[in-house]
mmCIF file with all atom_site columns, C-alpha atoms in Angstrom:
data_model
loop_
_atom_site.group_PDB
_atom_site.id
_atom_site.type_symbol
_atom_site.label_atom_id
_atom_site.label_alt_id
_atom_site.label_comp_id
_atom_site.label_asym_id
_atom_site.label_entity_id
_atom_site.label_seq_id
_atom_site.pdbx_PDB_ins_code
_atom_site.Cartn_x
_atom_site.Cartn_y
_atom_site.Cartn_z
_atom_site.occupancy
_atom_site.B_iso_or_equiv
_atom_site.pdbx_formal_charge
_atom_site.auth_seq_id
_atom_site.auth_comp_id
_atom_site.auth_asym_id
_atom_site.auth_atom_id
_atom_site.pdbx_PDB_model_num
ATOM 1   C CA . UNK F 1 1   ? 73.179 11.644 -75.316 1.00 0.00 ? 1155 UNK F CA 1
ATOM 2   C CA . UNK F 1 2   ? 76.637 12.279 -76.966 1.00 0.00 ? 1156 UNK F CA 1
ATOM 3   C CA . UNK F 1 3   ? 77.701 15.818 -76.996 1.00 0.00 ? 1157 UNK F CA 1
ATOM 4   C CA . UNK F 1 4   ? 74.083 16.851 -76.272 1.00 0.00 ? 1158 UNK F CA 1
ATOM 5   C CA . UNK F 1 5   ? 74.308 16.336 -73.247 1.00 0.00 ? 1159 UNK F CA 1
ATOM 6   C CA . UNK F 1 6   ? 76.290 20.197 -73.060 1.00 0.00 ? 1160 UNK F CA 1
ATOM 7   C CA . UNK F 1 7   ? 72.647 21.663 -74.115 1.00 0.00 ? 1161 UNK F CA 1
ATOM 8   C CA . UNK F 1 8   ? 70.688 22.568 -71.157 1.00 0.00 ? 1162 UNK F CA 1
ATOM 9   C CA . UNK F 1 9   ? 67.503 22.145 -73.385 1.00 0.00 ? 1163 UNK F CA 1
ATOM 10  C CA . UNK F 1 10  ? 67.846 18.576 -73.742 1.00 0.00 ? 1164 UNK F CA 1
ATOM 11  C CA . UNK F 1 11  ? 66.849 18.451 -70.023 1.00 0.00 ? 1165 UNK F CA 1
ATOM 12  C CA . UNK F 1 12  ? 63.504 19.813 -70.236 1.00 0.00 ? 1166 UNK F CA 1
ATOM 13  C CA . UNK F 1 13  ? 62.363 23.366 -69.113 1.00 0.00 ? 1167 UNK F CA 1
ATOM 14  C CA . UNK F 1 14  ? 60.996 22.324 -65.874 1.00 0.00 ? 1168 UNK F CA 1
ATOM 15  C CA . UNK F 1 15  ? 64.735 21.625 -64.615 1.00 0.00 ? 1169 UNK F CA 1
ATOM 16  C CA . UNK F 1 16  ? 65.715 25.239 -64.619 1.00 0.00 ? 1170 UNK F CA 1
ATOM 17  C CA . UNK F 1 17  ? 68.924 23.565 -65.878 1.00 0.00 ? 1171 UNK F CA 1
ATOM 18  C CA . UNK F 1 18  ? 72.699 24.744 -66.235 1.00 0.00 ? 1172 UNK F CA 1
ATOM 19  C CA . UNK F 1 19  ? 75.216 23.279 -67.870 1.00 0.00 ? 1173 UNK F CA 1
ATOM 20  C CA . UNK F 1 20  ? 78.798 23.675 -66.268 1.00 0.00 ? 1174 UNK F CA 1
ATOM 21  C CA . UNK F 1 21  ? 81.804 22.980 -68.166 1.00 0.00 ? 1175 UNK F CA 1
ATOM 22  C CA . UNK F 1 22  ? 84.546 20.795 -66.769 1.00 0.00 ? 1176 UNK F CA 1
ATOM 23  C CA . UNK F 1 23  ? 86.988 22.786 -64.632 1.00 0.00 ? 1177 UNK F CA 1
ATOM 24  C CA . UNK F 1 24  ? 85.304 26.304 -65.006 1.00 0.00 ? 1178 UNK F CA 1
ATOM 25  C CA . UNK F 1 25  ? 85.056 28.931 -61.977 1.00 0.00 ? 1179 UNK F CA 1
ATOM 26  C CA . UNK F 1 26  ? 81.966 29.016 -61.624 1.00 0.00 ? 1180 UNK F CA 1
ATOM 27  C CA . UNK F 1 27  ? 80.310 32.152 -60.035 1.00 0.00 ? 1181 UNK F CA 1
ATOM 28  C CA . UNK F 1 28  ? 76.730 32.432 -58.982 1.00 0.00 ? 1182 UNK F CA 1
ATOM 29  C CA . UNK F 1 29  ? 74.954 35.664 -57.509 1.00 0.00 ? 1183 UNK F CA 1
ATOM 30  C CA . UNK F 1 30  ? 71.858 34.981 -55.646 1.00 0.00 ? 1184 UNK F CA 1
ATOM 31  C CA . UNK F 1 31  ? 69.696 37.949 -55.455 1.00 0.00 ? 1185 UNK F CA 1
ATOM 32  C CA . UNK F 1 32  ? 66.686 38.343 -52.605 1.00 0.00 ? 1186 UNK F CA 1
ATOM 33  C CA . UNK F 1 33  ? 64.543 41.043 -53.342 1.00 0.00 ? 1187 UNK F CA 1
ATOM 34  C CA . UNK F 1 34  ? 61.934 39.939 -50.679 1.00 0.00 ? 1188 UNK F CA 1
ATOM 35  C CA . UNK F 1 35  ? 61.250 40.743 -47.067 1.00 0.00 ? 1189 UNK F CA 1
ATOM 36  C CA . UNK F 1 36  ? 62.713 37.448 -45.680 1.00 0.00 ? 1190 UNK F CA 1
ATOM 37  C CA . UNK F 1 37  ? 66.176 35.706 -45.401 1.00 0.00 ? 1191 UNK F CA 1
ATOM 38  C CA . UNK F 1 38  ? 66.719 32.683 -47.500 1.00 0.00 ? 1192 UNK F CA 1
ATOM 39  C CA . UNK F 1 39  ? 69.170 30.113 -47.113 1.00 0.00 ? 1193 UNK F CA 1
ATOM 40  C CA . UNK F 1 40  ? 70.371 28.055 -49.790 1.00 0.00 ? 1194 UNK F CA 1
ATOM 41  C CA . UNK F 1 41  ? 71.857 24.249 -50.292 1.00 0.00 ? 1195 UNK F CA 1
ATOM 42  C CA . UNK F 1 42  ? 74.335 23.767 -52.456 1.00 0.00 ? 1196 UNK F CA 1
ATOM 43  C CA . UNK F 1 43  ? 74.694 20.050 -53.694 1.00 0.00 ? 1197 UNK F CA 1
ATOM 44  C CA . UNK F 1 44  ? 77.640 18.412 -54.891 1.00 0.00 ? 1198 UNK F CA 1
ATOM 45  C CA . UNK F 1 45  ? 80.292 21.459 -53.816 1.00 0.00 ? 1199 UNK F CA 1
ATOM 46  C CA . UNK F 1 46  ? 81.108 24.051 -50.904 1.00 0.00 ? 1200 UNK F CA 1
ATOM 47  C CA . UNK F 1 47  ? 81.118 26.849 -52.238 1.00 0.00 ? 1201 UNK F CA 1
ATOM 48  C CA . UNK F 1 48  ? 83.206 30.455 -51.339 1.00 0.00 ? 1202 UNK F CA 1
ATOM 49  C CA . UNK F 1 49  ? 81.276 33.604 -50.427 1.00 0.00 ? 1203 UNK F CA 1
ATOM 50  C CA . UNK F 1 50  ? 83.171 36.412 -52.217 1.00 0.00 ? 1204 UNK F CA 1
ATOM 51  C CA . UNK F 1 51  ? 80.648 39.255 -52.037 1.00 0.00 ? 1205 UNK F CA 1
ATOM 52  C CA . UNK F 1 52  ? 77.914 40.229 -50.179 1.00 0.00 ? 1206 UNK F CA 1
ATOM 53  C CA . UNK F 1 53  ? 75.526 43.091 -50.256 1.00 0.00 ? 1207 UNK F CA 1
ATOM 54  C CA . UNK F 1 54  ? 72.612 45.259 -50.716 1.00 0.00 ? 1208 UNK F CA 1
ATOM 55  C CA . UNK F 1 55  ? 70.563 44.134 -53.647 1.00 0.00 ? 1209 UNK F CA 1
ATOM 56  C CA . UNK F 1 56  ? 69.871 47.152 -56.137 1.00 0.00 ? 1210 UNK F CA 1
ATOM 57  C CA . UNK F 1 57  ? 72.257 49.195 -57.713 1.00 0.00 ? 1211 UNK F CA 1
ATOM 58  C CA . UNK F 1 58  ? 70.750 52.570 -55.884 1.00 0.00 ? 1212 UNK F CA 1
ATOM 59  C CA . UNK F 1 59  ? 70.534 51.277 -52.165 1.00 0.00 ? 1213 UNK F CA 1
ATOM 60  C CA . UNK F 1 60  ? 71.281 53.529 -48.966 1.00 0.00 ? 1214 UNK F CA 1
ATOM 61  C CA . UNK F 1 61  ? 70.946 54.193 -45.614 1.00 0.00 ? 1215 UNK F CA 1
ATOM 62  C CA . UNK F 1 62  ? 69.911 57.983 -44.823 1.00 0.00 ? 1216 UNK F CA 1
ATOM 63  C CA . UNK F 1 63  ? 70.995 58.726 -48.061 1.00 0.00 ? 1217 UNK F CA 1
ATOM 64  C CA . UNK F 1 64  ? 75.025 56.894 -47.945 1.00 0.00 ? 1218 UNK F CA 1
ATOM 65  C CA . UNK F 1 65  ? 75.725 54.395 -50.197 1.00 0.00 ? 1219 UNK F CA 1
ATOM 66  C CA . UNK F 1 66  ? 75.560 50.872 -48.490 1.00 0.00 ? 1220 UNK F CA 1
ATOM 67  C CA . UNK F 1 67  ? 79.163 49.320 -49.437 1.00 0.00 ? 1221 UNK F CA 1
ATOM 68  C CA . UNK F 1 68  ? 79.404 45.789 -50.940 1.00 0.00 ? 1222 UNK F CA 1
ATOM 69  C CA . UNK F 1 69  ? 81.411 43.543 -48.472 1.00 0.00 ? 1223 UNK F CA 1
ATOM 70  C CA . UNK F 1 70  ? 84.010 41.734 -49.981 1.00 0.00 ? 1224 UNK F CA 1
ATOM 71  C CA . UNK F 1 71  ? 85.316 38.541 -48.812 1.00 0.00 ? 1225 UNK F CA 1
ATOM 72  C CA . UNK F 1 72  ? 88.871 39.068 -48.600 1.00 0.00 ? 1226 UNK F CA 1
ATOM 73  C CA . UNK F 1 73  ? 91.593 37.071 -49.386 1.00 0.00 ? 1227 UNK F CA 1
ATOM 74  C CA . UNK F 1 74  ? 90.410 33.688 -47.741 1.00 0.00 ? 1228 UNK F CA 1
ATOM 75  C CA . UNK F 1 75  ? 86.973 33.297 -48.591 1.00 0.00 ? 1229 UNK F CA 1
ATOM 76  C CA . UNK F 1 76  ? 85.060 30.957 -45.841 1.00 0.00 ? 1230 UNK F CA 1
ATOM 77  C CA . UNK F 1 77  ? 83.593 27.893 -47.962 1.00 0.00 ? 1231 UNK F CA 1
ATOM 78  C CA . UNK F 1 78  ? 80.127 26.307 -47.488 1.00 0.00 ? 1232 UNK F CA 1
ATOM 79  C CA . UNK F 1 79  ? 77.644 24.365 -48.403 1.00 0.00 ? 1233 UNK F CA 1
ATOM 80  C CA . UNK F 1 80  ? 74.727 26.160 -46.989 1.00 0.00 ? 1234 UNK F CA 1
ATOM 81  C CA . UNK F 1 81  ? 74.562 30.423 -47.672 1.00 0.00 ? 1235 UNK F CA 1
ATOM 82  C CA . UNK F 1 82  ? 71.652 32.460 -45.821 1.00 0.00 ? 1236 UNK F CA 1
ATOM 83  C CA . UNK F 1 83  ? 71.026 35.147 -48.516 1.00 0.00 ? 1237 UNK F CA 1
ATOM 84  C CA . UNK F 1 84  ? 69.426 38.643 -45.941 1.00 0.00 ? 1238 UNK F CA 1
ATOM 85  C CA . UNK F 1 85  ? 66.399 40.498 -46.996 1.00 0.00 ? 1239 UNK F CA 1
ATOM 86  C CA . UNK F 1 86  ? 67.069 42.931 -49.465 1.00 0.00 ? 1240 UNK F CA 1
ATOM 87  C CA . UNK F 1 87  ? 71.019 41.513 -50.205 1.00 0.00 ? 1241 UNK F CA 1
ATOM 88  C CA . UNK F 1 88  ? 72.637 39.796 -52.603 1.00 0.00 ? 1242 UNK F CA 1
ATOM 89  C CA . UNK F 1 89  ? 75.603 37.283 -52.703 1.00 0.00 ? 1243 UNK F CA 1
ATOM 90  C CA . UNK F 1 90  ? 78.339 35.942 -54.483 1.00 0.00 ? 1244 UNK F CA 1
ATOM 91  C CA . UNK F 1 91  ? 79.464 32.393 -54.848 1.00 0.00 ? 1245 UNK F CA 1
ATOM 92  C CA . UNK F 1 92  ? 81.986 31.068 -56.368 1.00 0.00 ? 1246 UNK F CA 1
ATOM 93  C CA . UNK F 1 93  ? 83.637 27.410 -56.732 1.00 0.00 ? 1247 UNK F CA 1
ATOM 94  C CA . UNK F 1 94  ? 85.750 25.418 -59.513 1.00 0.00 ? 1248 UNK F CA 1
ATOM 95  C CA . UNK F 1 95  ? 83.371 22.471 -61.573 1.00 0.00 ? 1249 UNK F CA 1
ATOM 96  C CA . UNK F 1 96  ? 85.364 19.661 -60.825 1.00 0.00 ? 1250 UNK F CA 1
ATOM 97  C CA . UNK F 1 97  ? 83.191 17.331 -59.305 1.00 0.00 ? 1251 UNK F CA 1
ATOM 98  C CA . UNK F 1 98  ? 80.962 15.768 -62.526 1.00 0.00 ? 1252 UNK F CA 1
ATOM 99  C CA . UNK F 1 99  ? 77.456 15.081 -62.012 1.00 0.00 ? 1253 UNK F CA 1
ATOM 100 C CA . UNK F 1 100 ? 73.683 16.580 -61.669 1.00 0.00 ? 1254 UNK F CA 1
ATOM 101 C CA . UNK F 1 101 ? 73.752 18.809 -58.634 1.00 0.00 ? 1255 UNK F CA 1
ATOM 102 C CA . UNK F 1 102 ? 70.386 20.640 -56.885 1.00 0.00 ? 1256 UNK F CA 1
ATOM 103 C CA . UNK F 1 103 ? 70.921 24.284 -55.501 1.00 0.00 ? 1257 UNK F CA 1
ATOM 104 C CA . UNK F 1 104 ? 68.055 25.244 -53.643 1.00 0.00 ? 1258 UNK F CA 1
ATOM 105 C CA . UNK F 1 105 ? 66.136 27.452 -50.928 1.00 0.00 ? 1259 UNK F CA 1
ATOM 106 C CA . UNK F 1 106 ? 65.958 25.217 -48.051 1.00 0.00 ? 1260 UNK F CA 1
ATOM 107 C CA . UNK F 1 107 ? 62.288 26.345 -48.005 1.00 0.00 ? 1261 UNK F CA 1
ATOM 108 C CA . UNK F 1 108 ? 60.222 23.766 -49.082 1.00 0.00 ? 1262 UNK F CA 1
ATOM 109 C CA . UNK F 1 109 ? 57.576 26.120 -50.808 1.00 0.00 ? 1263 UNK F CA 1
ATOM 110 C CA . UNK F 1 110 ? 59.929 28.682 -51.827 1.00 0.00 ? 1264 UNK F CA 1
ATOM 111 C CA . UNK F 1 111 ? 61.441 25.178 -53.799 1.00 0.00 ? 1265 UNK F CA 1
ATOM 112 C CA . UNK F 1 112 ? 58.289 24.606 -55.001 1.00 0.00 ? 1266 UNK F CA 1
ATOM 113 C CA . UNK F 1 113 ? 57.573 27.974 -56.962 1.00 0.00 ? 1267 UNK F CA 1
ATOM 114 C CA . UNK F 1 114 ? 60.742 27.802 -58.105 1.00 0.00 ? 1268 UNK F CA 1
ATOM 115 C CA . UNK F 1 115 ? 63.952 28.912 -56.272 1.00 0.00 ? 1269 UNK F CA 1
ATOM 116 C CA . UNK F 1 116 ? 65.611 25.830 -57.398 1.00 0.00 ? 1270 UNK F CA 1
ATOM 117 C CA . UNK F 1 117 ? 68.156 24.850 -60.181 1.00 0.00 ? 1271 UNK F CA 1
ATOM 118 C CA . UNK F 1 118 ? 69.641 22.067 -61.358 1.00 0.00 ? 1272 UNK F CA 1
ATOM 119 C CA . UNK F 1 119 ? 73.686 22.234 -62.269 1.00 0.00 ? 1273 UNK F CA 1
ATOM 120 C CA . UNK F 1 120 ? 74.960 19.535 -64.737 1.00 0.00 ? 1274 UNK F CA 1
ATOM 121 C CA . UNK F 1 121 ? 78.573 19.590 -64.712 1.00 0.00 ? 1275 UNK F CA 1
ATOM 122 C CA . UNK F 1 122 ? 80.620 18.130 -66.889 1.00 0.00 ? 1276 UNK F CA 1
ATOM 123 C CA . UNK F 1 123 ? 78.285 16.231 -68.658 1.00 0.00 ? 1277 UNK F CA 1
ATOM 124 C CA . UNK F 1 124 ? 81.210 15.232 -71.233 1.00 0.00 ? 1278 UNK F CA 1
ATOM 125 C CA . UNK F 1 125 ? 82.940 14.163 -68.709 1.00 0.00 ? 1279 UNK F CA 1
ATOM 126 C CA . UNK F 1 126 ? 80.918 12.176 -66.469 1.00 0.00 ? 1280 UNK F CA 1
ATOM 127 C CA . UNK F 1 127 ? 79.297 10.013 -69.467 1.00 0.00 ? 1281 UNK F CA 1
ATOM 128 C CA . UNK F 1 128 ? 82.902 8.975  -69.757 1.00 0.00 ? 1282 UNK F CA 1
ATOM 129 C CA . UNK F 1 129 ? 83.689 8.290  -66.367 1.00 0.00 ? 1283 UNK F CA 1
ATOM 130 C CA . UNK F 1 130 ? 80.387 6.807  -65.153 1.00 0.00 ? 1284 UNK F CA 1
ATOM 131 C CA . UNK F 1 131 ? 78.480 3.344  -65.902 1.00 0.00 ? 1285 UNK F CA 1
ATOM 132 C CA . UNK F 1 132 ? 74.716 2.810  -64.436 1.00 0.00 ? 1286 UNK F CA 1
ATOM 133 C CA . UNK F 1 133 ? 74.792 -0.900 -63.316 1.00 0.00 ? 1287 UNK F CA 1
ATOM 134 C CA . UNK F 1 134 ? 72.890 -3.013 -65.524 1.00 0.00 ? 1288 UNK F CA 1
ATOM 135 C CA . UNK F 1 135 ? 70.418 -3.814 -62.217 1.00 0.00 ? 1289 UNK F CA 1
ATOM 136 C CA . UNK F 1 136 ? 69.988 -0.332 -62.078 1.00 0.00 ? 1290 UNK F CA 1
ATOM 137 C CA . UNK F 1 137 ? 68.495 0.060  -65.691 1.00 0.00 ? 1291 UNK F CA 1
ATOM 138 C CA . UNK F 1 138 ? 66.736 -3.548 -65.359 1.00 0.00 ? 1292 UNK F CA 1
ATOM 139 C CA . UNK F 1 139 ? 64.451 -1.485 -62.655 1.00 0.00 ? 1293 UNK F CA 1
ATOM 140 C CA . UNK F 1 140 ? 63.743 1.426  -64.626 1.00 0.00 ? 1294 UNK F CA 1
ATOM 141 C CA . UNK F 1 141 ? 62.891 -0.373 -67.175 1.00 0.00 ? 1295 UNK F CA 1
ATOM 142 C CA . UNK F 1 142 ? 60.251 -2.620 -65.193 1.00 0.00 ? 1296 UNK F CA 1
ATOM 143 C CA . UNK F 1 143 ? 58.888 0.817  -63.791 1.00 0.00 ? 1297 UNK F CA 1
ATOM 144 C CA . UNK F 1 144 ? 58.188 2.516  -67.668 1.00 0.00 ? 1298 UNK F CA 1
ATOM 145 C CA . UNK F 1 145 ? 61.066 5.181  -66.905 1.00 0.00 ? 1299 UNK F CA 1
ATOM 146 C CA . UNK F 1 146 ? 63.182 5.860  -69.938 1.00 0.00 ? 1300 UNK F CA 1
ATOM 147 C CA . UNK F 1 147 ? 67.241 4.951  -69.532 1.00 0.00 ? 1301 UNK F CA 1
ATOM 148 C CA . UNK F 1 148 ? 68.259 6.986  -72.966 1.00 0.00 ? 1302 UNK F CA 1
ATOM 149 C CA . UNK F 1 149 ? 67.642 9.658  -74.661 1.00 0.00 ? 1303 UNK F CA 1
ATOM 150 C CA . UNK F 1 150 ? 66.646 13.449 -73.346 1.00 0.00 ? 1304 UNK F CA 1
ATOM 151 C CA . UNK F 1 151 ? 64.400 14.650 -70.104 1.00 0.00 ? 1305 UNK F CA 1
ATOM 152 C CA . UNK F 1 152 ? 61.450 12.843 -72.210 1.00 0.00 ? 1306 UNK F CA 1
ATOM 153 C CA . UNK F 1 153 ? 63.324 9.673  -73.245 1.00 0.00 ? 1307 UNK F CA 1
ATOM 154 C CA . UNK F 1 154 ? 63.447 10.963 -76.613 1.00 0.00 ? 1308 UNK F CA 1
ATOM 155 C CA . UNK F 1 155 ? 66.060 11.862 -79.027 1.00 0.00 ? 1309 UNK F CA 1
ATOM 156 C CA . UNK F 1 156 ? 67.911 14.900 -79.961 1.00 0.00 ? 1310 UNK F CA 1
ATOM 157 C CA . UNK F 1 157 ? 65.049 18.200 -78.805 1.00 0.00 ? 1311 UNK F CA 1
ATOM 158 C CA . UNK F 1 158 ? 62.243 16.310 -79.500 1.00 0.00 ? 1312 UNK F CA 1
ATOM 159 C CA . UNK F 1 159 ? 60.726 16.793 -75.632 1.00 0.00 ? 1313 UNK F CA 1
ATOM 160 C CA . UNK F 1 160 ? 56.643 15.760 -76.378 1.00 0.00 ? 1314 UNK F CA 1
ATOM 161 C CA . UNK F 1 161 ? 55.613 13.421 -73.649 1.00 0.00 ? 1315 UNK F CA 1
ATOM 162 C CA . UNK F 1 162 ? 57.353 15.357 -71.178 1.00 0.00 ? 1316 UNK F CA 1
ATOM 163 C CA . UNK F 1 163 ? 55.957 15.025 -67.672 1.00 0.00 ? 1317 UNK F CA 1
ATOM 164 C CA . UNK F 1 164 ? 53.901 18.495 -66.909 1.00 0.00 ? 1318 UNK F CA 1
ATOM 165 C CA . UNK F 1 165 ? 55.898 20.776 -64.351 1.00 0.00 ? 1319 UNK F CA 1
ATOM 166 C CA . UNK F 1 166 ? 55.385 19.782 -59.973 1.00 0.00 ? 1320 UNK F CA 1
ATOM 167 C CA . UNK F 1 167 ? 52.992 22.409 -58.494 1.00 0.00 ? 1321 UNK F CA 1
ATOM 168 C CA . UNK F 1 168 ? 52.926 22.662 -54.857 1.00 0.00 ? 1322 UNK F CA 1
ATOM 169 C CA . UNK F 1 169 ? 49.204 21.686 -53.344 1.00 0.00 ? 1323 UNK F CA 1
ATOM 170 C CA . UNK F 1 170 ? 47.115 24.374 -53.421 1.00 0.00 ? 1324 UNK F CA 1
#
């Protein structure tokens, strides 16, 4: 896909897709307005927690402001966050490990309507670094899936034929 590959539309709107550049701090705040916890898997990185805290710019406990908690000077890294009811965190890590990467809610049906996205770092970077073994693209080729082009195996935006978006079963 060439330089492209940098444009999160080329991917297709049902990969709630973000395009990382190569070496970037990346920070990510995860806001859970709802009444339960939710923890989240982070793919391809640990990640530091550098903030935590109420979510809403106007929240309080008998009328005091709720402080932010900030991580300090040694942030603890994971891979796995649990994000309270009501709170918000902050993430942060460095995009130096080039590839397609899934951060999700560990809930399957919370994944399903959608508390999912899909990080593509480095793209640049990891079409020059990475080969798909000719054995590889002999099967998707006997199983009709495209091995070029964008998230419909077509070129440039052009994204007709796209597969229609996973629904969970009702």
């Amino acid at each position: 896909m060439g330089e492209l590959a940098k444009n999160s539309s080329v991917y297709g709107p049902q990969t709630n897709a973000y395009v990382l550049k190569h070496l970037e701090v990346v920070e990510i705040v995860i806001n859970n307005p709802a009444i339960e916890d939710h923890t989240f898997h982070f793919h391809g990185h640990n990640v530091q927690v550098i903030e935590t805290g109420p979510f809403g710019s106007s929240s309080t406990i008998n009328g005091q402001p709720v402080p932010h908690i900030l991580s300090g000077p040694w942030p603890m890294w994971r891979d796995t966050v649990q994000v309270r009811a009501f709170e918000f965190i902050r993430v942060r890590f460095r995009a130096d490990n080039p590839g397609v990467w899934f951060l999700h809610c560990h809930l399957a049906v919370h994944m399903y309507n959608g508390l999912a996205v899909v990080l593509i770092e480095a793209p640049d970077v990891l079409q020059q670094r990475q080969s798909v073994p000719e054995k590889m693209v002999e099967m998707c080729k006997r199983q009709g899936i495209h091995t070029q082009g964008n998230g419909a195996g077509n070129q440039g935006f052009d994204l007709s034929g796209l597969p229609p978006a996973v629904y969970p079963p009702s």
